[in-house]
mmCIF file of C-alpha atoms in Angstrom:
data_model
loop_
_atom_site.group_PDB
_atom_site.id
_atom_site.type_symbol
_atom_site.label_atom_id
_atom_site.label_comp_id
_atom_site.label_asym_id
_atom_site.label_seq_id
_atom_site.Cartn_x
_atom_site.Cartn_y
_atom_site.Cartn_z
ATOM 1 C CA MET A 28 -71.370 -51.784 34.679
ATOM 2 C CA LEU A 29 -68.734 -49.187 35.581
ATOM 3 C CA ILE A 30 -67.185 -49.550 32.122
ATOM 4 C CA ALA A 31 -70.598 -49.014 30.527
ATOM 5 C CA ARG A 32 -70.982 -45.822 32.557
ATOM 6 C CA CYS A 33 -67.481 -44.718 31.540
ATOM 7 C CA ALA A 34 -68.664 -45.112 27.951
ATOM 8 C CA LEU A 35 -71.313 -42.506 28.779
ATOM 9 C CA ARG A 36 -68.506 -40.177 29.930
ATOM 10 C CA ASP A 37 -69.461 -40.583 33.589
ATOM 11 C CA GLN A 38 -66.356 -39.391 35.421
ATOM 12 C CA ALA A 39 -67.556 -40.588 38.822
ATOM 13 C CA ALA A 40 -67.881 -44.110 37.418
ATOM 14 C CA PHE A 41 -64.411 -43.823 35.917
ATOM 15 C CA LEU A 42 -62.877 -42.832 39.236
ATOM 16 C CA ALA A 43 -64.804 -45.610 40.983
ATOM 17 C CA LEU A 44 -63.400 -48.069 38.438
ATOM 18 C CA TYR A 45 -59.936 -46.643 39.099
ATOM 19 C CA ASP A 46 -60.363 -47.042 42.868
ATOM 20 C CA ALA A 47 -61.539 -50.621 42.453
ATOM 21 C CA THR A 48 -58.876 -51.820 40.026
ATOM 22 C CA SER A 49 -55.815 -49.558 40.090
ATOM 23 C CA ALA A 50 -53.910 -51.464 42.790
ATOM 24 C CA LYS A 51 -54.246 -54.656 40.771
ATOM 25 C CA LEU A 52 -53.243 -53.073 37.451
ATOM 26 C CA PHE A 53 -50.406 -51.104 39.052
ATOM 27 C CA GLY A 54 -49.075 -54.356 40.542
ATOM 28 C CA VAL A 55 -49.188 -56.038 37.123
ATOM 29 C CA ILE A 56 -47.461 -53.075 35.453
ATOM 30 C CA LEU A 57 -44.840 -52.701 38.181
ATOM 31 C CA ARG A 58 -43.889 -56.334 37.783
ATOM 32 C CA ILE A 59 -43.156 -55.738 34.099
ATOM 33 C CA VAL A 60 -41.504 -52.290 34.127
ATOM 34 C CA LYS A 61 -39.906 -52.743 37.588
ATOM 35 C CA ARG A 62 -39.589 -49.061 38.502
ATOM 36 C CA GLU A 63 -42.321 -47.076 40.206
ATOM 37 C CA PRO A 64 -41.914 -43.836 38.207
ATOM 38 C CA TRP A 65 -42.257 -45.825 34.974
ATOM 39 C CA ALA A 66 -45.184 -47.788 36.327
ATOM 40 C CA GLU A 67 -46.809 -44.499 37.352
ATOM 41 C CA GLU A 68 -46.463 -43.182 33.820
ATOM 42 C CA VAL A 69 -47.814 -46.381 32.276
ATOM 43 C CA VAL A 70 -50.760 -46.775 34.654
ATOM 44 C CA GLN A 71 -51.868 -43.212 33.956
ATOM 45 C CA ASP A 72 -51.784 -43.887 30.231
ATOM 46 C CA VAL A 73 -53.615 -47.175 30.746
ATOM 47 C CA TYR A 74 -56.548 -45.526 32.531
ATOM 48 C CA LEU A 75 -56.834 -42.830 29.909
ATOM 49 C CA ARG A 76 -56.954 -45.574 27.293
ATOM 50 C CA ILE A 77 -59.650 -47.294 29.304
ATOM 51 C CA TRP A 78 -61.589 -44.016 29.414
ATOM 52 C CA ASP A 79 -61.185 -43.557 25.659
ATOM 53 C CA SER A 80 -61.906 -47.204 24.779
ATOM 54 C CA ALA A 81 -64.856 -47.765 27.102
ATOM 55 C CA PRO A 82 -67.424 -47.017 24.357
ATOM 56 C CA ARG A 83 -65.947 -49.850 22.295
ATOM 57 C CA TYR A 84 -65.883 -52.418 25.101
ATOM 58 C CA ASN A 85 -68.267 -55.344 24.757
ATOM 59 C CA ALA A 86 -68.576 -58.846 26.122
ATOM 60 C CA THR A 87 -66.806 -60.373 23.099
ATOM 61 C CA LEU A 88 -63.620 -58.727 24.401
ATOM 62 C CA GLY A 89 -63.698 -60.888 27.517
ATOM 63 C CA GLN A 90 -64.500 -60.332 31.172
ATOM 64 C CA PRO A 91 -63.998 -56.726 32.307
ATOM 65 C CA MET A 92 -60.945 -57.565 34.445
ATOM 66 C CA THR A 93 -59.382 -59.546 31.599
ATOM 67 C CA TRP A 94 -59.888 -56.593 29.276
ATOM 68 C CA LEU A 95 -58.347 -54.173 31.788
ATOM 69 C CA ILE A 96 -55.388 -56.434 32.507
ATOM 70 C CA ASN A 97 -54.651 -56.898 28.827
ATOM 71 C CA ILE A 98 -54.648 -53.162 28.203
ATOM 72 C CA ALA A 99 -52.264 -52.782 31.144
ATOM 73 C CA ARG A 100 -49.947 -55.589 30.044
ATOM 74 C CA ASN A 101 -49.796 -54.411 26.441
ATOM 75 C CA ARG A 102 -48.955 -50.859 27.485
ATOM 76 C CA ALA A 103 -46.325 -52.035 29.969
ATOM 77 C CA ILE A 104 -44.744 -54.267 27.329
ATOM 78 C CA ASP A 105 -44.808 -51.425 24.780
ATOM 79 C CA PHE A 106 -43.051 -49.258 27.366
ATOM 80 C CA LEU A 107 -40.315 -51.887 27.714
ATOM 81 C CA ARG A 108 -39.678 -51.561 23.967
ATOM 82 C CA SER A 109 -39.699 -47.758 23.997
ATOM 83 C CA SER A 110 -36.619 -45.632 23.454
ATOM 84 C CA GLU A 111 -37.207 -43.954 26.824
ATOM 85 C CA TYR A 112 -36.897 -47.288 28.583
ATOM 86 C CA ALA A 113 -33.906 -48.326 26.485
ATOM 87 C CA MET A 114 -32.033 -45.144 27.416
ATOM 88 C CA ALA A 115 -32.863 -45.393 31.109
ATOM 89 C CA HIS A 116 -32.090 -49.084 31.124
ATOM 90 C CA GLN A 117 -28.686 -48.740 29.426
ATOM 91 C CA ASN A 118 -26.515 -48.580 32.521
ATOM 92 C CA GLU A 119 -28.744 -50.399 34.930
ATOM 93 C CA GLU A 120 -28.644 -53.895 36.203
ATOM 94 C CA LEU A 121 -32.197 -54.906 36.946
ATOM 95 C CA ASP A 122 -33.279 -57.834 39.003
ATOM 96 C CA ASP A 123 -34.878 -60.176 36.521
ATOM 97 C CA ALA A 124 -35.576 -62.974 38.935
ATOM 98 C CA LEU A 125 -38.666 -64.993 38.307
ATOM 99 C CA PRO A 126 -41.518 -63.753 40.465
ATOM 100 C CA ALA A 127 -41.440 -65.695 43.680
ATOM 101 C CA ASP A 128 -44.437 -64.004 45.242
ATOM 102 C CA VAL A 129 -47.048 -65.213 42.794
ATOM 103 C CA ASP A 130 -49.539 -66.856 45.022
ATOM 104 C CA LEU A 131 -52.066 -68.488 42.782
ATOM 105 C CA ALA A 132 -54.441 -69.172 45.624
ATOM 106 C CA LEU A 133 -54.661 -65.862 47.441
ATOM 107 C CA SER A 134 -57.541 -64.097 45.821
ATOM 108 C CA ALA A 135 -60.829 -65.097 47.352
ATOM 109 C CA GLU A 136 -62.751 -63.820 44.331
ATOM 110 C CA THR A 137 -61.105 -66.115 41.864
ATOM 111 C CA ARG A 138 -59.810 -68.753 44.207
ATOM 112 C CA ALA A 139 -61.233 -71.714 42.283
ATOM 113 C CA GLU A 140 -60.019 -70.525 38.900
ATOM 114 C CA MET A 141 -56.624 -69.568 40.236
ATOM 115 C CA SER A 142 -56.029 -72.822 42.024
ATOM 116 C CA ARG A 143 -57.137 -74.693 38.911
ATOM 117 C CA LEU A 144 -54.605 -72.788 36.858
ATOM 118 C CA ALA A 145 -51.989 -73.350 39.552
ATOM 119 C CA GLY A 146 -52.668 -77.076 39.336
ATOM 120 C CA CYS A 147 -52.307 -76.985 35.571
ATOM 121 C CA MET A 148 -49.091 -74.929 35.816
ATOM 122 C CA ASP A 149 -47.691 -77.616 38.107
ATOM 123 C CA LEU A 150 -48.221 -80.177 35.353
ATOM 124 C CA LEU A 151 -45.969 -78.290 32.965
ATOM 125 C CA LYS A 152 -42.313 -79.046 32.556
ATOM 126 C CA CYS A 153 -40.138 -76.526 34.413
ATOM 127 C CA ASP A 154 -38.854 -74.996 31.192
ATOM 128 C CA GLN A 155 -42.348 -74.477 29.842
ATOM 129 C CA ARG A 156 -43.570 -73.025 33.116
ATOM 130 C CA ASP A 157 -40.593 -70.648 33.447
ATOM 131 C CA CYS A 158 -40.988 -69.501 29.840
ATOM 132 C CA ILE A 159 -44.630 -68.644 30.351
ATOM 133 C CA LEU A 160 -43.907 -66.798 33.593
ATOM 134 C CA LEU A 161 -41.024 -64.819 32.098
ATOM 135 C CA VAL A 162 -43.088 -63.775 29.081
ATOM 136 C CA TYR A 163 -46.372 -63.181 30.857
ATOM 137 C CA HIS A 164 -45.163 -61.686 34.124
ATOM 138 C CA LEU A 165 -41.978 -59.892 33.126
ATOM 139 C CA GLY A 166 -42.747 -58.987 29.518
ATOM 140 C CA TYR A 167 -39.782 -60.883 28.073
ATOM 141 C CA THR A 168 -39.677 -61.618 24.363
ATOM 142 C CA PRO A 169 -38.963 -65.233 23.348
ATOM 143 C CA THR A 170 -35.572 -63.981 22.128
ATOM 144 C CA GLU A 171 -34.760 -62.583 25.579
ATOM 145 C CA VAL A 172 -35.876 -65.824 27.231
ATOM 146 C CA ALA A 173 -33.615 -67.746 24.836
ATOM 147 C CA GLU A 174 -30.644 -65.506 25.687
ATOM 148 C CA ARG A 175 -31.296 -65.833 29.384
ATOM 149 C CA ALA A 176 -31.721 -69.579 29.305
ATOM 150 C CA GLY A 177 -28.950 -70.224 26.761
ATOM 151 C CA HIS A 178 -31.280 -72.038 24.385
ATOM 152 C CA ALA A 179 -32.151 -71.603 20.742
ATOM 153 C CA ILE A 180 -35.043 -69.262 20.027
ATOM 154 C CA GLY A 181 -36.857 -72.087 18.233
ATOM 155 C CA THR A 182 -36.663 -74.218 21.368
ATOM 156 C CA VAL A 183 -38.122 -71.433 23.493
ATOM 157 C CA LYS A 184 -40.966 -70.827 21.023
ATOM 158 C CA THR A 185 -41.742 -74.537 21.081
ATOM 159 C CA TRP A 186 -41.790 -74.543 24.907
ATOM 160 C CA LEU A 187 -44.152 -71.591 24.899
ATOM 161 C CA ARG A 188 -46.453 -73.092 22.285
ATOM 162 C CA ARG A 189 -46.578 -76.486 23.957
ATOM 163 C CA GLY A 190 -46.843 -74.990 27.417
ATOM 164 C CA VAL A 191 -49.867 -72.887 26.521
ATOM 165 C CA GLN A 192 -51.396 -75.826 24.625
ATOM 166 C CA ARG A 193 -50.987 -78.078 27.684
ATOM 167 C CA LEU A 194 -52.456 -75.409 29.929
ATOM 168 C CA ARG A 195 -55.419 -75.047 27.599
ATOM 169 C CA ASP A 196 -55.997 -78.801 27.458
ATOM 170 C CA CYS A 197 -55.695 -79.053 31.231
ATOM 171 C CA MET A 198 -58.088 -76.145 31.875
ATOM 172 C CA ARG A 199 -60.647 -77.621 29.478
ATOM 173 C CA SER A 200 -60.488 -81.102 30.950
ATOM 174 C CA MET B 141 -49.693 -66.926 5.235
ATOM 175 C CA ARG B 142 -52.702 -69.236 5.623
ATOM 176 C CA TYR B 143 -54.673 -67.907 8.555
ATOM 177 C CA ASP B 144 -57.286 -70.636 8.246
ATOM 178 C CA ASN B 145 -54.884 -73.255 9.586
ATOM 179 C CA PRO B 146 -56.217 -74.153 13.084
ATOM 180 C CA THR B 147 -52.759 -74.851 14.512
ATOM 181 C CA LEU B 148 -51.413 -71.533 13.279
ATOM 182 C CA ARG B 149 -54.486 -69.708 14.598
ATOM 183 C CA GLU B 150 -54.101 -71.254 18.061
ATOM 184 C CA HIS B 151 -50.393 -70.451 18.062
ATOM 185 C CA LEU B 152 -50.910 -66.818 17.052
ATOM 186 C CA ALA B 153 -53.754 -66.428 19.537
ATOM 187 C CA SER B 154 -51.646 -67.714 22.422
ATOM 188 C CA THR B 155 -48.619 -65.654 21.332
ATOM 189 C CA TYR B 156 -50.785 -62.538 21.271
ATOM 190 C CA ALA B 157 -52.361 -63.371 24.635
ATOM 191 C CA LEU B 158 -48.920 -63.842 26.196
ATOM 192 C CA GLY B 159 -47.844 -60.450 24.851
ATOM 193 C CA SER B 160 -45.102 -61.808 22.587
ATOM 194 C CA LEU B 161 -46.424 -60.355 19.336
ATOM 195 C CA ARG B 162 -44.743 -57.010 18.809
ATOM 196 C CA GLY B 163 -44.717 -54.075 16.455
ATOM 197 C CA LEU B 164 -46.281 -54.498 13.070
ATOM 198 C CA ALA B 165 -46.903 -58.202 13.612
ATOM 199 C CA ARG B 166 -49.186 -57.243 16.491
ATOM 200 C CA LEU B 167 -50.930 -54.581 14.420
ATOM 201 C CA ARG B 168 -51.510 -57.068 11.592
ATOM 202 C CA PHE B 169 -52.875 -59.630 13.996
ATOM 203 C CA GLU B 170 -55.202 -57.080 15.594
ATOM 204 C CA ARG B 171 -56.512 -56.176 12.156
ATOM 205 C CA LEU B 172 -57.072 -59.845 11.468
ATOM 206 C CA MET B 173 -58.936 -60.253 14.766
ATOM 207 C CA ARG B 174 -61.286 -57.389 14.016
ATOM 208 C CA ASP B 175 -62.594 -59.151 10.920
ATOM 209 C CA ASP B 176 -62.548 -62.671 12.344
ATOM 210 C CA ALA B 177 -64.852 -63.234 15.301
ATOM 211 C CA ALA B 178 -63.742 -66.844 15.750
ATOM 212 C CA LEU B 179 -60.105 -65.790 16.020
ATOM 213 C CA ARG B 180 -61.058 -63.050 18.482
ATOM 214 C CA ALA B 181 -62.895 -65.641 20.571
ATOM 215 C CA LEU B 182 -59.805 -67.848 20.517
ATOM 216 C CA VAL B 183 -57.671 -64.978 21.813
ATOM 217 C CA VAL B 184 -60.166 -64.022 24.526
ATOM 218 C CA ASP B 185 -60.350 -67.665 25.587
ATOM 219 C CA CYS B 186 -56.573 -67.745 25.980
ATOM 220 C CA GLN B 187 -56.509 -64.361 27.769
ATOM 221 C CA GLU B 188 -59.201 -65.532 30.181
ATOM 222 C CA MET B 189 -57.181 -68.646 30.865
ATOM 223 C CA LEU B 190 -54.028 -66.646 31.678
ATOM 224 C CA THR B 191 -55.691 -63.812 33.624
ATOM 225 C CA PRO B 192 -55.429 -65.628 36.994
ATOM 226 C CA LEU B 193 -51.650 -65.464 36.587
ATOM 227 C CA ALA B 194 -51.886 -61.687 36.609
ATOM 228 C CA LEU B 195 -54.385 -61.718 39.451
ATOM 229 C CA GLY B 196 -51.798 -63.602 41.487
ATOM 230 C CA ALA B 197 -49.492 -60.590 41.440
ATOM 231 C CA PRO B 198 -49.595 -58.562 44.663
ATOM 232 C CA ASP B 199 -51.730 -55.421 44.666
ATOM 233 C CA VAL B 200 -49.750 -52.171 44.824
ATOM 234 C CA ALA B 201 -51.554 -48.873 45.276
ATOM 235 C CA PRO B 202 -50.360 -46.267 42.782
ATOM 236 C CA PRO B 203 -49.338 -42.830 44.116
ATOM 237 C CA ALA B 204 -52.300 -40.564 44.856
ATOM 238 C CA VAL B 205 -51.092 -38.047 42.280
ATOM 239 C CA VAL B 206 -52.088 -40.432 39.481
ATOM 240 C CA ARG B 207 -55.731 -40.281 40.523
ATOM 241 C CA SER B 208 -55.598 -36.488 40.705
ATOM 242 C CA ARG B 209 -54.120 -36.257 37.226
ATOM 243 C CA LEU B 210 -56.721 -38.634 35.848
ATOM 244 C CA ALA B 211 -59.535 -36.696 37.492
ATOM 245 C CA LYS B 212 -58.220 -33.525 35.909
ATOM 246 C CA ALA B 213 -57.712 -35.119 32.493
ATOM 247 C CA THR B 214 -61.230 -36.576 32.363
ATOM 248 C CA SER B 215 -63.088 -33.648 33.901
ATOM 249 C CA SER B 216 -64.234 -32.368 30.506
ATOM 250 C CA GLY B 217 -65.798 -35.733 29.686
ATOM 251 C CA GLY B 218 -64.090 -35.975 26.301
ATOM 252 C CA ALA B 219 -61.435 -38.260 24.903
ATOM 253 C CA THR B 220 -57.934 -37.602 26.137
ATOM 254 C CA SER B 221 -54.347 -38.787 25.925
ATOM 255 C CA THR B 222 -51.245 -38.843 28.111
ATOM 256 C CA GLU B 223 -48.678 -39.458 25.423
ATOM 257 C CA ARG B 224 -45.785 -37.172 26.151
ATOM 258 C CA GLY B 225 -43.811 -34.856 23.957
ATOM 259 C CA LEU B 226 -44.610 -35.093 20.284
ATOM 260 C CA TRP B 227 -47.164 -37.832 20.774
ATOM 261 C CA GLN B 228 -49.061 -35.792 23.295
ATOM 262 C CA ARG B 229 -49.599 -33.165 20.657
ATOM 263 C CA LEU B 230 -50.262 -35.626 17.880
ATOM 264 C CA SER B 231 -52.813 -37.642 19.791
ATOM 265 C CA SER B 232 -54.738 -34.521 20.613
ATOM 266 C CA TRP B 233 -54.672 -33.432 17.017
ATOM 267 C CA ARG B 234 -55.768 -36.824 15.811
ATOM 268 C CA ALA B 235 -58.675 -36.902 18.195
ATOM 269 C CA LEU B 236 -59.708 -33.473 17.036
ATOM 270 C CA ALA B 237 -59.157 -34.395 13.424
ATOM 271 C CA ALA B 238 -62.297 -36.459 13.670
ATOM 272 C CA PHE B 239 -64.058 -33.115 13.685
ATOM 273 C CA ASN B 240 -62.491 -31.429 10.693
ATOM 274 C CA GLY B 241 -63.705 -28.014 11.665
ATOM 275 C CA LEU B 242 -61.741 -28.210 14.890
ATOM 276 C CA VAL B 243 -58.415 -29.204 13.378
ATOM 277 C CA ALA B 244 -57.501 -25.622 12.709
ATOM 278 C CA ALA B 245 -58.377 -24.503 16.188
ATOM 279 C CA ALA B 246 -56.438 -27.349 17.725
ATOM 280 C CA LEU B 247 -53.348 -26.708 15.699
ATOM 281 C CA LEU B 248 -53.552 -23.004 16.292
ATOM 282 C CA ALA B 249 -53.761 -23.671 19.985
ATOM 283 C CA VAL B 250 -50.712 -25.903 19.741
ATOM 284 C CA VAL B 251 -48.772 -23.302 17.805
ATOM 285 C CA GLY B 252 -50.062 -20.586 20.092
ATOM 286 C CA LEU B 253 -48.896 -22.453 23.167
ATOM 287 C CA GLY B 254 -45.453 -22.626 21.679
ATOM 288 C CA LEU B 255 -45.446 -26.397 21.553
ATOM 289 C CA ILE B 256 -44.360 -26.000 17.972
ATOM 290 C CA GLN B 257 -41.999 -23.103 17.705
ATOM 291 C CA PRO B 258 -42.526 -20.734 14.783
ATOM 292 C CA ALA B 259 -39.969 -21.331 12.091
ATOM 293 C CA VAL B 260 -36.690 -19.555 12.454
ATOM 294 C CA VAL B 261 -35.286 -18.029 9.291
ATOM 295 C CA ASP B 262 -32.897 -20.374 7.490
ATOM 296 C CA SER B 263 -33.768 -23.305 9.707
ATOM 297 C CA PRO B 264 -35.852 -26.324 8.734
ATOM 298 C CA GLU B 265 -39.509 -25.441 8.915
ATOM 299 C CA LEU B 266 -42.210 -27.925 9.805
ATOM 300 C CA VAL B 267 -44.965 -27.342 7.277
ATOM 301 C CA TYR B 268 -47.127 -30.474 7.034
ATOM 302 C CA VAL B 269 -48.128 -32.883 9.765
ATOM 303 C CA GLY B 270 -49.958 -36.133 9.228
ATOM 304 C CA VAL B 271 -51.133 -38.026 12.279
ATOM 305 C CA LEU B 272 -51.792 -41.531 11.086
ATOM 306 C CA SER B 273 -53.888 -44.090 12.899
ATOM 307 C CA ASP B 274 -54.022 -47.812 12.522
ATOM 308 C CA ARG B 275 -57.261 -49.553 11.665
ATOM 309 C CA ALA B 276 -58.238 -49.613 15.321
ATOM 310 C CA ASN B 277 -58.168 -45.816 15.133
ATOM 311 C CA ARG B 278 -55.191 -45.563 17.478
ATOM 312 C CA PRO B 279 -52.585 -42.909 16.647
ATOM 313 C CA ALA B 280 -49.574 -44.920 15.605
ATOM 314 C CA LEU B 281 -47.446 -42.859 13.288
ATOM 315 C CA ALA B 282 -46.689 -39.232 12.522
ATOM 316 C CA VAL B 283 -45.349 -38.001 9.215
ATOM 317 C CA LEU B 284 -43.724 -34.584 9.471
ATOM 318 C CA ALA B 285 -42.781 -32.669 6.323
ATOM 319 C CA TYR B 286 -40.134 -29.949 6.531
ATOM 320 C CA ASN B 287 -38.919 -27.530 3.910
ATOM 321 C CA LYS B 288 -35.456 -25.953 3.583
ATOM 322 C CA PRO B 289 -34.649 -28.659 2.492
ATOM 323 C CA PHE B 290 -37.721 -30.728 1.606
ATOM 324 C CA ARG B 291 -37.773 -33.845 3.687
ATOM 325 C CA LEU B 292 -40.083 -36.256 5.474
ATOM 326 C CA SER B 293 -39.580 -37.503 8.979
ATOM 327 C CA VAL B 294 -41.493 -40.476 10.334
ATOM 328 C CA GLU B 295 -42.170 -40.793 14.051
ATOM 329 C CA SER B 296 -43.551 -44.136 15.123
ATOM 330 C CA LYS B 297 -44.906 -45.318 18.443
ATOM 331 C CA LEU B 298 -44.054 -48.889 17.574
ATOM 332 C CA PRO B 299 -40.841 -50.267 16.088
ATOM 333 C CA LEU B 300 -41.352 -49.734 12.369
ATOM 334 C CA SER B 301 -39.494 -52.609 10.820
ATOM 335 C CA THR B 302 -39.946 -54.795 7.799
ATOM 336 C CA SER B 303 -37.848 -57.386 6.007
ATOM 337 C CA ALA B 304 -34.874 -56.247 3.923
ATOM 338 C CA ASP B 305 -36.703 -56.843 0.645
ATOM 339 C CA ARG B 306 -39.745 -54.758 1.631
ATOM 340 C CA GLU B 307 -40.337 -51.084 2.306
ATOM 341 C CA PHE B 308 -42.966 -48.748 3.682
ATOM 342 C CA ARG B 309 -44.534 -46.308 1.272
ATOM 343 C CA VAL B 310 -46.156 -42.965 1.963
ATOM 344 C CA TRP B 311 -49.084 -41.935 -0.235
ATOM 345 C CA ILE B 312 -51.284 -38.868 -0.359
ATOM 346 C CA ARG B 313 -55.042 -38.813 -0.764
ATOM 347 C CA ASP B 314 -55.786 -35.926 -3.114
ATOM 348 C CA SER B 315 -58.124 -33.338 -1.602
ATOM 349 C CA GLU B 316 -59.982 -32.772 -4.881
ATOM 350 C CA THR B 317 -60.052 -36.129 -6.656
ATOM 351 C CA ASP B 318 -59.710 -38.459 -3.651
ATOM 352 C CA ALA B 319 -57.136 -40.363 -5.713
ATOM 353 C CA ILE B 320 -54.270 -42.069 -3.914
ATOM 354 C CA VAL B 321 -50.923 -40.870 -5.268
ATOM 355 C CA PHE B 322 -47.458 -42.148 -4.385
ATOM 356 C CA LEU B 323 -45.294 -39.752 -2.389
ATOM 357 C CA ALA B 324 -42.148 -41.539 -1.204
ATOM 358 C CA SER B 325 -40.673 -44.836 -0.057
ATOM 359 C CA ILE B 326 -39.147 -45.252 3.368
ATOM 360 C CA PRO B 327 -36.166 -47.581 3.073
ATOM 361 C CA PRO B 328 -35.833 -50.172 5.877
ATOM 362 C CA GLY B 329 -34.407 -48.693 9.065
ATOM 363 C CA GLN B 330 -34.668 -45.095 7.853
ATOM 364 C CA LYS B 331 -36.783 -42.452 9.584
ATOM 365 C CA THR B 332 -35.920 -39.332 7.612
ATOM 366 C CA LEU B 333 -35.708 -38.965 3.874
ATOM 367 C CA VAL B 334 -35.093 -36.106 1.509
ATOM 368 C CA ILE B 335 -37.864 -35.674 -1.075
ATOM 369 C CA GLU B 336 -37.932 -34.027 -4.490
ATOM 370 C CA GLU B 337 -39.737 -30.786 -5.217
ATOM 371 C CA ALA B 338 -42.314 -32.718 -7.265
ATOM 372 C CA ALA B 339 -43.215 -34.771 -4.211
ATOM 373 C CA TRP B 340 -43.464 -31.593 -2.150
ATOM 374 C CA ARG B 341 -45.949 -30.196 -4.676
ATOM 375 C CA ARG B 342 -48.041 -33.341 -4.330
ATOM 376 C CA LEU B 343 -48.126 -32.785 -0.564
ATOM 377 C CA LYS B 344 -49.827 -29.449 -1.146
ATOM 378 C CA ALA B 345 -52.825 -31.287 -2.587
ATOM 379 C CA ALA B 346 -53.000 -33.849 0.225
ATOM 380 C CA LYS B 347 -55.981 -34.061 2.501
ATOM 381 C CA ALA B 348 -54.698 -37.295 4.027
ATOM 382 C CA LEU B 349 -51.564 -39.410 4.199
ATOM 383 C CA LEU B 350 -51.446 -43.189 3.992
ATOM 384 C CA VAL B 351 -48.749 -45.770 4.625
ATOM 385 C CA THR B 352 -48.565 -49.201 3.020
ATOM 386 C CA GLU B 353 -45.959 -51.940 2.943
ATOM 387 C CA ALA B 354 -44.715 -53.333 -0.377
ATOM 388 C CA MET B 355 -41.969 -55.323 -2.019
ATOM 389 C CA SER B 356 -39.011 -53.029 -2.767
ATOM 390 C CA GLY B 357 -38.894 -52.120 -6.417
ATOM 391 C CA SER B 358 -42.509 -53.025 -7.154
ATOM 392 C CA PRO B 359 -44.612 -50.515 -9.137
ATOM 393 C CA THR B 360 -45.803 -47.413 -7.300
ATOM 394 C CA ASP B 361 -48.771 -46.518 -9.508
ATOM 395 C CA ALA B 362 -51.216 -47.749 -6.855
ATOM 396 C CA PRO B 363 -50.978 -49.182 -3.344
ATOM 397 C CA THR B 364 -50.735 -52.934 -3.070
ATOM 398 C CA GLY B 365 -51.844 -54.704 0.069
ATOM 399 C CA ASP B 366 -53.436 -53.214 3.140
ATOM 400 C CA ILE B 367 -53.314 -49.573 4.134
ATOM 401 C CA LEU B 368 -51.510 -49.879 7.464
ATOM 402 C CA PHE B 369 -51.943 -46.295 8.638
ATOM 403 C CA GLU B 370 -53.983 -43.331 7.509
ATOM 404 C CA GLY B 371 -54.703 -39.850 8.815
ATOM 405 C CA VAL B 372 -55.399 -36.251 7.943
ATOM 406 C CA CYS B 373 -52.640 -34.083 6.567
ATOM 407 C CA VAL B 374 -52.523 -30.594 8.022
ATOM 408 C CA ASN B 375 -50.685 -27.588 6.602
ATOM 409 C CA LEU B 376 -49.376 -25.844 9.717
ATOM 410 C CA LYS B 377 -48.263 -22.802 7.790
ATOM 411 C CA LYS B 378 -51.760 -22.232 6.475
ATOM 412 C CA TRP B 379 -53.248 -22.506 9.938
ATOM 413 C CA SER B 380 -50.683 -20.104 11.365
ATOM 414 C CA GLU B 381 -51.441 -17.554 8.688
ATOM 415 C CA ALA B 382 -55.159 -17.996 9.193
ATOM 416 C CA ALA B 383 -54.665 -17.287 12.874
ATOM 417 C CA ASP B 384 -52.443 -14.278 12.418
ATOM 418 C CA PRO B 385 -52.803 -12.611 9.020
ATOM 419 C CA SER B 386 -50.207 -10.031 10.044
ATOM 420 C CA ALA B 387 -47.656 -12.810 10.117
ATOM 421 C CA LYS B 388 -47.918 -13.125 6.360
ATOM 422 C CA PRO B 389 -44.910 -11.738 4.571
#
């Protein structure tokens, strides 16, 4: 509903949407870009994209939150590949530890769905699970995962493909 | 590539949903999705499945200044952009280019604000600007044409890469005939190229610029394959003179 009102250039609706979702999107972005000033830049761009794209949003693009999260993730990942990031990142050692604070059962709103996904994630082999988390949460490319894990890129791509396939099968069952 | 293969479709959909498709591969896939509802549904299905992973990340409130900036940027109710530097200017121009009559005003404002410095004698002068969008109408590429000497510079928001045996090609759309005419090839890995005077003359007749991808060495009499990017071509010099006739020599 708020997105539909944004499409009508309703600024109050846009700011209400921002108030309702920005902490979630900022958290997602911060996890990928790792530095608050960068996340600040990306989140601002994300909301302007949401404002500009609202007229084109429809149900075939998924649930509203899914749509918002995907805009945020894509922009954060694009930022990781930007020259600005590359220059800033040159002499920095960043903590690339796998997220330890992902609690797949915290959100009351989506508790059932989240715990179902958590159950399915538990069924994956460790390598598959880690690959998916590194790519999805931290914005790694399969090549970067391969370098980090010391495996061939083909192996990593296979883990990703099979991991997602197993997740899909599990979620459908 | 056979995009009707179910295994390949599922693989591409999940790769896209994970965020692993990059650059032109992502643009191609997004174009494919636009014309293929079943593929789009496959992607959304995968995104919906993975969304709880993102929802599991802790909430972090952004600094209050972000909200203030957004409120200011959206106060006029129109489309907007936060791209910085060159892209900030180009996005604004592209948005305004949808309303041809406003292009001049927009560019004049940009020049007037000093975002593009007037040419200094004996220094390269930016004369033509093309702000090219992908098929989703997102500004993706800028083609800047300088004289003294004649050259093209390509600014891309995404890594512009292709295989060693392929190249990107810039074309003009003629303002009178609407014909698409070859302008120049961009060799792999290159962002700036010197162009001949004949190509510069063709630019003068351009109302739009297009970019395609083709096998190196293949004929250039007409574009082959998809038009990856397209956008209006603006003569900055003309706009400057229109704004300030006294500036004419």
